[in-house]
Amino acid sequence: MNQERKRLDPRRPFVLSPAGLRRIILGATGGFDASLLAAPAYKPAPKPLRLKGDPAGYLLVAAHSQRGMLDAHAHQAIAAAALLASPQQAVVVLVFGSLNEDLRAYGADLVAVLPGADELGFAPEQELAWLCEFVTRYAPAHVFMPDNEIGDGDLGRRLAIHLGAEVATHVVELKPGAVAMYWQGGAALARGLMPLVVLIAPDVAETSLPFSGAGETVAPPAAQAPPGRYQNRGLREIAASALALEEADFIVAAGNGVADIPTLEAVAAAFGAAVGASRVAVDEGKFTRDKQIGATGKTVSASTYLAVGISGAVQHLQGIKACRHVIAINSDASAPITKRADLSVVGDAQEVMSALLAELAQRNLPDTARESV
Amino acid sequence: MHSLDHLVTLLFWLAVAALAFGTMRRARLWRAGAAAPFNWAQLLTVPRRYLVDVHHVVARDPYIARTHMLVAGGAVAAVALVALNYGLMLYWPLLNGAIVLAAAVMLGGSYLVWQRRRAPLPRLSAGPWNRLPYTLAAFALGLLALALLPSALLSGFFAALIMLALLAGTAELVLGIGTGGPMKHAVAGVLHLAFHPRAERFAMRSTALRPLDLAAPVLGVEKPTDFRWNQLLGFDACVQCGKCEAACPAFAAGQPLNPKKFIQDMVLGFSGGSDAAFAGSSYPGITLGGHSGAPEEPILPALLAPETLWSCTTCRACVEECPMQIEHVDAIIDLRRFQTLARGALPGKGAEMLGNLRETATQGGYDNAARYHWAVDLNVRQIRPGESVDVLLVAGEGAFDMRYQRSLRALVKLLQAASVDFAILGALEVDTGDTARRLGDEATFQAQAARLIATLSTLTFGRILTADPHVFHSLKNEYPALGGHFTVLHHTVFLAGLASSGQLKLSATSETRAITYHDPCYLGRYNGETEAPRALLRQIGVRLTEMERSGLRGRCCGGGGGAPLTDIPGTQRIPDIRIADARATGAGLVAVACPGCTAMLEGVVGPRPEVIDVAELLAAALEGQA
Amino acid sequence: MMFPQLKIAALVSVGRNPASGAPRAARNDVLALDAALALAPEVSVLHAGDAAPALHDYLAYGAASVEVLPLPAGADALAPLAARVAGYDLILCGQRAEAGQGSGTLPYRLAKALNMPVVSAALEITLLGDIVEIVQFLPKGQRRVVRVSLPAVIALHPLAPRAPRYVYARLRAGRLLSAPALVAAPLPVSPWQSEPAVKKPQKLKPPETRQGHARLLGAIATESKGGALVREGSAAEKARAILDYLRTNRLIEF
Ligand SMILES: Cc1cc2nc3c(=O)[nH]c(=O)nc-3n(C[C@H](O)[C@H](O)[C@H](O)COP(=O)(O)OP(=O)(O)OC[C@H]3O[C@@H](n4cnc5c(N)ncnc54)[C@H](O)[C@@H]3O)c2cc1C
Ligand code: SF4
Ligand code: SF4
């Protein structure tokens, strides 16, 4: 009997519910059905509104959009405000830059958009004037902004200093009325009452909420700042493949198990990833030395590290200590890298890379992935 | 025809004058160097140093030992006799007979030199060195003719011919020192033996670097004249035999270093000129003619490329092989000291490691409190002030390496099995600063040493035990000059003692693979300890198959001198060469005794012999083991 | 190009090694010092606080001297620094301190006190007469070029492409100078209470409404991410497993 018992395959196909839950797809026995992932077969049930009645107060969230979207960090700022707001407090979101997404799922009640002011612009005085106008208009109890490098961290500090207000930066923990942040480079945690301006670190709030925001559009601020002291001379872009590895957020790295470098580079290009290598691959002349990752090479901190044909020697792992998600493609299931990796695919590098390229070609790459190539 | 004899007398005294003049000229160059103690009486040490120390090295190559004995012995005897008979104008036929004998010996030697140079080894220099068999033979032949043939019988033409031969030979012998020719080595070599900058080496194995005065106006060596004068003299003693080149692991790996060329470049530095005329192998990847130097010019980068300086693993194989007892590593460290302390110009991860040492007391920037995490479940004692212990275990940087923790745990197991009274230094331990010192950072080394000495002086222990030869070397040989006097043992030596006294009971190993042993440079060459690990392996029934280069002449793994940090590219990696050495013996297992060697040899990819520390092999062979 | 006629100040703080907590020259401030030295041969290197031994590191990194402005423990460095650098053309500092609060607000407060523009996340700084051009860091390989006129405050980004050298000989030659206090720094009442960071910060989450079994399932679903091994299946399935992982963790957005 015991032998008869069917075990559930932990890697059975599933879809991800809006609440972040995995849903095993019943009936499917193995492998993935791409169509299920591309177009979920279910309709999300409408969620209840969080805000009860007319607002009696406000929390303000401000963030820059990128190509019409707010990033996860900004979503967390909105969700944090929504989770902290009282049932009578409305969450006002001021978006610098255009917006092509629905922010209700993150709890936005009122949304104002400034289409011309995305993260690529730099006009701190004008943006500060707009933000101040909203602070005056809504008199928010708190202003939440993601403490990021695309302009919100900068603007948030300018706001606090301009208003002469208390500010909490790099906030890692939020509770009703209270914040906590690291001091002493992470050795101490400082707690205090929530100040007016709250600049939050990534991942401080859950974004899958059991409620929804009202999502009404409101008029953006209209203040005009006098001609400013800052002159924006435009952008320069570095191709992902040429990006310094220390800076890259997605790295595809090749080891001794990769023979076909062009395919690997194509995979990296498809992901908009930078290319790195193990020492052996560098020694063989397949890559220049500045691509080497590890004890004697670069120390990287990409969120995603795809290690192709890399055994995972300690000296190599030393260089990827800070990487959040490590994925390995290796023909040897017992290679040390599989202990470090969050996902290991056992197989021939060449075959899996080609399959990846084929899969990626089938999907229409959205602008985000393509443009950063 | 007494005129010929008088002519020879004249030639002799002219030659003496030329030699004296040339030596003075050369000495002027040496004396531009920094001060060093000097005492004429040291000249008396030369015969012993020559016959014992130089001979000890030269005798490894019996052919050249014989050759040199004949040529040099014959020449010295002949010149002495000529001095007597012609210099003092005795013109005794009997002495002429003796001259014939000496000249014949020299001629035989010249023939051997000629033989050797017909198909020269790649390590030998060509150029002026190739004319040596001919000029030496000319001198010998000239003397033979002069002494054999009654001058009355000689035609004017023949007499002129003899004089020409003598002139050529004499010019070679006496002008070398003044002009920098090959025979320079005869004068400089003798003086170098007398005034050697590391005189201790003639009494014992001497490998410790000398402390640098951190208040000195120049930190290390920037210009040739920053070397001490006797170092400059030492460079001049080089005979370009290339023994060092053949032994150098960096050269073999195609890294831009060749110790022979390095010494010749230092000669160029204090005498001035370009390296275009160098007649040996260049630094791999660097073409000749691009570098030149002058006594008061910075050595880097005009004379020496930084990559050359940072390729050295400080393995001392060159020093071990050098018949002229030249100290390459000391010179390299002197140059590194200036680059690091006065320029901050270390390549690769060198500077990062030094910053880590200053800030965390570990090389890798680890939390020092985690140094003994590998021992938490082993029930070992942590030393405390006021409690005494016999053996104090100092782990070194290997303690942070998961691989080497296996070796350390094996060592602890052995100590426990032998009921040794021991404790670990624990979080009190700080890095010895050894690697900082090899990278030229004497300031950080001395700061680390001061910290560690201060800590150790608060503790009561009998001896220090370590599994890291670099820790061993610095504590044992280099800390005394900074006021730290300890009895220090490497684990192989200590365990060999325990095993032979029966305190450590070992049975035969179950290992069936063929085993070879790799000598760590800092245990073998630096400390002369090649026997203890082998004795231990014999004890557990291992029959070693030795690699071609082993013992005091073992080949470096590439891990010394901070070389893995500066990581200068070559055409291959040093550990690959060493693993090839091991494979050539058919070994399936390389026994090691150093965390550095373990890491380097295990870094070789593809199928290779397994790398296991002696302590691990012993722990597996502990008696009573399941 | 060097601009000897300009008055340039580099503000330096005592940093903290993340592993050992040992005081050191703060990495970002070292970059600021290095950038300043590339612009002018003479730079005023200023520190408000104690004459801590770690400040010697800045000498090694090229400061001829470090001027220490006395500051009572816990006091706000703004007033003495602002008083000292009044009249300077360019004030460089690190974007965020390693020790202390490290809030990254000092450059902004200083700029406001001195009525100067402030540009942060600076990678490269070029002087063009009385204008300074700054290449600013943006994520994903983007760079923005911004110009402001002098005087200005500029905060250096940690990825600024500079290679400062630690030179013992300079440490030996340089000196810490203590300067008289120009103004008294007020002792602020800190609204913050700090404790050793032992516990992980808690993520803000909606109140849990699911019941027993659902909660358990939820826990399993979120924890089953690490260390998965995919052996079986075709190459295409394996490729899809990778894409799926990336999507699940929002590492790619399609
Ligand atoms: C002092 C020192 C410093 C070092 N510093 C570094 C460093 O900074 N960076 C670094 O990377 N290394 C460093 N190393 C080297 C390190 O120890 C390893 O040797 C190296 O990382 C191994 O590289 P690799 O994984 O590419 O090669 P290998 O160890 O040869 O691994 C290749 C992997 O590819 C897999 N494979 C083979 N064929 C295929 C295929 N067709 N499809 C899929 N998989 C395949 C194999 O199973 C294997 O796991 C250092 C070593 C030392 C001693
Ligand atoms: S010490 Fe070793 S690596 Fe350095 S020059 Fe001599 S032989 Fe070469
Ligand atoms: S340094 Fe010594 S070993 Fe090297 S070539 Fe000169 S004499 Fe020979």
PDB file of N, CA and C and ligand atoms in Angstrom, chain A residues 255-257 278-280 292-297 309-313 315-316 329-332 335 347-349, chain B residues 564 599-600 603 605, ligand 1:
ATOM      1  N   GLY A 255      31.122  29.073 -17.545  1.00  0.00           N
ATOM      2  CA  GLY A 255      32.256  28.350 -17.000  1.00  0.00           C
ATOM      3  C   GLY A 255      32.847  27.419 -18.036  1.00  0.00           C
ATOM      4  N   ASN A 256      33.645  26.524 -17.538  1.00  0.00           N
ATOM      5  CA  ASN A 256      34.345  25.554 -18.367  1.00  0.00           C
ATOM      6  C   ASN A 256      33.371  24.688 -19.177  1.00  0.00           C
ATOM      7  N   GLY A 257      32.128  24.592 -18.713  1.00  0.00           N
ATOM      8  CA  GLY A 257      31.166  23.743 -19.404  1.00  0.00           C
ATOM      9  C   GLY A 257      30.480  24.414 -20.589  1.00  0.00           C
ATOM     10  N   SER A 278      33.797  32.282 -15.198  1.00  0.00           N
ATOM     11  CA  SER A 278      34.657  31.693 -14.171  1.00  0.00           C
ATOM     12  C   SER A 278      36.103  31.888 -14.591  1.00  0.00           C
ATOM     13  N   ARG A 279      37.010  31.607 -13.683  1.00  0.00           N
ATOM     14  CA  ARG A 279      38.419  31.822 -13.989  1.00  0.00           C
ATOM     15  C   ARG A 279      38.884  30.921 -15.124  1.00  0.00           C
ATOM     16  N   VAL A 280      38.358  29.698 -15.134  1.00  0.00           N
ATOM     17  CA  VAL A 280      38.797  28.773 -16.176  1.00  0.00           C
ATOM     18  C   VAL A 280      38.393  29.304 -17.547  1.00  0.00           C
ATOM     19  N   GLN A 292      35.965  38.173 -15.080  1.00  0.00           N
ATOM     20  CA  GLN A 292      36.102  37.092 -14.096  1.00  0.00           C
ATOM     21  C   GLN A 292      35.406  37.439 -12.793  1.00  0.00           C
ATOM     22  N   ILE A 293      34.646  36.464 -12.313  1.00  0.00           N
ATOM     23  CA  ILE A 293      33.924  36.640 -11.060  1.00  0.00           C
ATOM     24  C   ILE A 293      34.514  35.683 -10.034  1.00  0.00           C
ATOM     25  N   GLY A 294      34.734  36.176  -8.827  1.00  0.00           N
ATOM     26  CA  GLY A 294      35.235  35.295  -7.785  1.00  0.00           C
ATOM     27  C   GLY A 294      36.303  35.948  -6.940  1.00  0.00           C
ATOM     28  N   ALA A 295      36.982  35.115  -6.165  1.00  0.00           N
ATOM     29  CA  ALA A 295      37.945  35.612  -5.180  1.00  0.00           C
ATOM     30  C   ALA A 295      38.981  36.524  -5.824  1.00  0.00           C
ATOM     31  N   THR A 296      39.483  36.146  -6.993  1.00  0.00           N
ATOM     32  CA  THR A 296      40.488  36.983  -7.632  1.00  0.00           C
ATOM     33  C   THR A 296      39.889  37.826  -8.741  1.00  0.00           C
ATOM     34  N   GLY A 297      38.583  37.772  -8.899  1.00  0.00           N
ATOM     35  CA  GLY A 297      37.928  38.596  -9.911  1.00  0.00           C
ATOM     36  C   GLY A 297      36.974  39.568  -9.249  1.00  0.00           C
ATOM     37  N   GLY A 309      27.406  26.025 -16.752  1.00  0.00           N
ATOM     38  CA  GLY A 309      28.628  25.225 -16.847  1.00  0.00           C
ATOM     39  C   GLY A 309      29.703  25.656 -15.875  1.00  0.00           C
ATOM     40  N   ILE A 310      29.276  26.082 -14.698  1.00  0.00           N
ATOM     41  CA  ILE A 310      30.227  26.499 -13.657  1.00  0.00           C
ATOM     42  C   ILE A 310      30.092  25.523 -12.490  1.00  0.00           C
ATOM     43  N   SER A 311      31.213  24.967 -12.035  1.00  0.00           N
ATOM     44  CA  SER A 311      31.124  23.936 -11.006  1.00  0.00           C
ATOM     45  C   SER A 311      30.804  24.528  -9.635  1.00  0.00           C
ATOM     46  N   GLY A 312      31.219  25.775  -9.400  1.00  0.00           N
ATOM     47  CA  GLY A 312      30.918  26.401  -8.121  1.00  0.00           C
ATOM     48  C   GLY A 312      32.006  26.173  -7.084  1.00  0.00           C
ATOM     49  N   ALA A 313      33.269  26.326  -7.512  1.00  0.00           N
ATOM     50  CA  ALA A 313      34.385  26.242  -6.565  1.00  0.00           C
ATOM     51  C   ALA A 313      34.269  27.383  -5.553  1.00  0.00           C
ATOM     52  N   GLN A 315      36.238  29.527  -4.542  1.00  0.00           N
ATOM     53  CA  GLN A 315      36.776  30.822  -4.972  1.00  0.00           C
ATOM     54  C   GLN A 315      35.793  31.535  -5.888  1.00  0.00           C
ATOM     55  N   HIS A 316      35.007  30.763  -6.613  1.00  0.00           N
ATOM     56  CA  HIS A 316      34.007  31.398  -7.474  1.00  0.00           C
ATOM     57  C   HIS A 316      32.824  31.888  -6.623  1.00  0.00           C
ATOM     58  N   ILE A 329      22.891  25.958 -14.535  1.00  0.00           N
ATOM     59  CA  ILE A 329      22.703  24.951 -15.586  1.00  0.00           C
ATOM     60  C   ILE A 329      23.989  24.138 -15.587  1.00  0.00           C
ATOM     61  N   ASN A 330      23.872  22.860 -15.264  1.00  0.00           N
ATOM     62  CA  ASN A 330      25.075  22.051 -15.151  1.00  0.00           C
ATOM     63  C   ASN A 330      24.736  20.599 -15.468  1.00  0.00           C
ATOM     64  N   SER A 331      25.640  19.924 -16.150  1.00  0.00           N
ATOM     65  CA  SER A 331      25.360  18.536 -16.509  1.00  0.00           C
ATOM     66  C   SER A 331      25.558  17.595 -15.317  1.00  0.00           C
ATOM     67  N   ASP A 332      26.179  18.119 -14.266  1.00  0.00           N
ATOM     68  CA  ASP A 332      26.484  17.275 -13.113  1.00  0.00           C
ATOM     69  C   ASP A 332      25.610  17.712 -11.928  1.00  0.00           C
ATOM     70  N   ALA A 335      27.438  18.838  -8.709  1.00  0.00           N
ATOM     71  CA  ALA A 335      28.413  19.941  -8.694  1.00  0.00           C
ATOM     72  C   ALA A 335      28.095  20.853  -7.505  1.00  0.00           C
ATOM     73  N   GLY A 347      21.531  19.429 -17.031  1.00  0.00           N
ATOM     74  CA  GLY A 347      21.442  19.181 -18.455  1.00  0.00           C
ATOM     75  C   GLY A 347      22.605  19.801 -19.182  1.00  0.00           C
ATOM     76  N   ASP A 348      22.644  19.555 -20.457  1.00  0.00           N
ATOM     77  CA  ASP A 348      23.726  20.076 -21.270  1.00  0.00           C
ATOM     78  C   ASP A 348      23.535  21.576 -21.486  1.00  0.00           C
ATOM     79  N   ALA A 349      24.588  22.311 -21.248  1.00  0.00           N
ATOM     80  CA  ALA A 349      24.494  23.765 -21.316  1.00  0.00           C
ATOM     81  C   ALA A 349      24.007  24.221 -22.682  1.00  0.00           C
TER      82      ALA A 349
ATOM     83  N   PRO B 564      48.573  34.702  -5.760  1.00  0.00           N
ATOM     84  CA  PRO B 564      47.177  34.500  -6.170  1.00  0.00           C
ATOM     85  C   PRO B 564      46.371  35.800  -6.109  1.00  0.00           C
ATOM     86  N   ALA B 599      44.537  24.697  -1.581  1.00  0.00           N
ATOM     87  CA  ALA B 599      43.638  25.519  -2.396  1.00  0.00           C
ATOM     88  C   ALA B 599      44.132  25.610  -3.831  1.00  0.00           C
ATOM     89  N   MET B 600      45.424  25.813  -3.991  1.00  0.00           N
ATOM     90  CA  MET B 600      45.955  25.982  -5.347  1.00  0.00           C
ATOM     91  C   MET B 600      45.795  24.701  -6.151  1.00  0.00           C
ATOM     92  N   GLY B 603      42.363  23.861  -7.102  1.00  0.00           N
ATOM     93  CA  GLY B 603      41.807  24.773  -8.098  1.00  0.00           C
ATOM     94  C   GLY B 603      42.046  24.303  -9.518  1.00  0.00           C
ATOM     95  N   VAL B 605      41.344  22.260 -12.670  1.00  0.00           N
ATOM     96  CA  VAL B 605      40.105  21.639 -13.121  1.00  0.00           C
ATOM     97  C   VAL B 605      40.397  20.365 -13.926  1.00  0.00           C
TER      98      VAL B 605
HETATM   99  C1  LIG D   1      43.734  31.172  -5.307  1.00  0.00           C
HETATM  100  C2  LIG D   1      42.646  30.836  -6.268  1.00  0.00           C
HETATM  101  C3  LIG D   1      41.811  31.837  -6.712  1.00  0.00           C
HETATM  102  C4  LIG D   1      40.771  31.548  -7.595  1.00  0.00           C
HETATM  103  N1  LIG D   1      39.965  32.562  -7.989  1.00  0.00           N
HETATM  104  C5  LIG D   1      38.899  32.277  -8.787  1.00  0.00           C
HETATM  105  C6  LIG D   1      37.993  33.285  -9.179  1.00  0.00           C
HETATM  106  O1  LIG D   1      38.126  34.457  -8.832  1.00  0.00           O
HETATM  107  N2  LIG D   1      36.962  32.959  -9.969  1.00  0.00           N
HETATM  108  C7  LIG D   1      36.759  31.675 -10.393  1.00  0.00           C
HETATM  109  O2  LIG D   1      35.779  31.439 -11.112  1.00  0.00           O
HETATM  110  N3  LIG D   1      37.618  30.713 -10.059  1.00  0.00           N
HETATM  111  C8  LIG D   1      38.680  30.980  -9.267  1.00  0.00           C
HETATM  112  N4  LIG D   1      39.545  29.981  -8.944  1.00  0.00           N
HETATM  113  C9  LIG D   1      39.431  28.698  -9.619  1.00  0.00           C
HETATM  114  C10 LIG D   1      38.424  27.789  -8.996  1.00  0.00           C
HETATM  115  O3  LIG D   1      39.029  27.068  -7.958  1.00  0.00           O
HETATM  116  C11 LIG D   1      37.899  26.804 -10.039  1.00  0.00           C
HETATM  117  O4  LIG D   1      38.977  26.135 -10.602  1.00  0.00           O
HETATM  118  C12 LIG D   1      37.113  27.459 -11.150  1.00  0.00           C
HETATM  119  O5  LIG D   1      36.165  28.349 -10.632  1.00  0.00           O
HETATM  120  C13 LIG D   1      36.416  26.401 -11.940  1.00  0.00           C
HETATM  121  O6  LIG D   1      35.825  26.974 -13.064  1.00  0.00           O
HETATM  122  P1  LIG D   1      34.616  26.252 -13.787  1.00  0.00           P
HETATM  123  O7  LIG D   1      33.564  26.013 -12.816  1.00  0.00           O
HETATM  124  O8  LIG D   1      34.296  27.077 -14.971  1.00  0.00           O
HETATM  125  O9  LIG D   1      35.289  24.918 -14.336  1.00  0.00           O
HETATM  126  P2  LIG D   1      35.101  23.404 -13.893  1.00  0.00           P
HETATM  127  O10 LIG D   1      35.457  23.217 -12.491  1.00  0.00           O
HETATM  128  O11 LIG D   1      35.795  22.613 -14.924  1.00  0.00           O
HETATM  129  O12 LIG D   1      33.558  23.172 -13.994  1.00  0.00           O
HETATM  130  C14 LIG D   1      32.886  23.050 -15.188  1.00  0.00           C
HETATM  131  C15 LIG D   1      31.470  22.641 -14.845  1.00  0.00           C
HETATM  132  O13 LIG D   1      30.733  22.578 -16.032  1.00  0.00           O
HETATM  133  C16 LIG D   1      29.961  21.389 -16.052  1.00  0.00           C
HETATM  134  N5  LIG D   1      29.848  21.022 -17.445  1.00  0.00           N
HETATM  135  C17 LIG D   1      30.766  20.464 -18.255  1.00  0.00           C
HETATM  136  N6  LIG D   1      30.270  20.278 -19.469  1.00  0.00           N
HETATM  137  C18 LIG D   1      29.012  20.725 -19.444  1.00  0.00           C
HETATM  138  C19 LIG D   1      27.983  20.807 -20.406  1.00  0.00           C
HETATM  139  N7  LIG D   1      28.144  20.392 -21.641  1.00  0.00           N
HETATM  140  N8  LIG D   1      26.808  21.319 -20.016  1.00  0.00           N
HETATM  141  C20 LIG D   1      26.609  21.760 -18.743  1.00  0.00           C
HETATM  142  N9  LIG D   1      27.550  21.711 -17.814  1.00  0.00           N
HETATM  143  C21 LIG D   1      28.734  21.199 -18.161  1.00  0.00           C
HETATM  144  C22 LIG D   1      30.711  20.410 -15.223  1.00  0.00           C
HETATM  145  O14 LIG D   1      29.822  19.494 -14.648  1.00  0.00           O
HETATM  146  C23 LIG D   1      31.382  21.282 -14.174  1.00  0.00           C
HETATM  147  O15 LIG D   1      30.557  21.388 -13.035  1.00  0.00           O
HETATM  148  C24 LIG D   1      40.588  30.244  -8.062  1.00  0.00           C
HETATM  149  C25 LIG D   1      41.446  29.249  -7.606  1.00  0.00           C
HETATM  150  C26 LIG D   1      42.458  29.521  -6.726  1.00  0.00           C
HETATM  151  C27 LIG D   1      43.337  28.437  -6.254  1.00  0.00           C
END
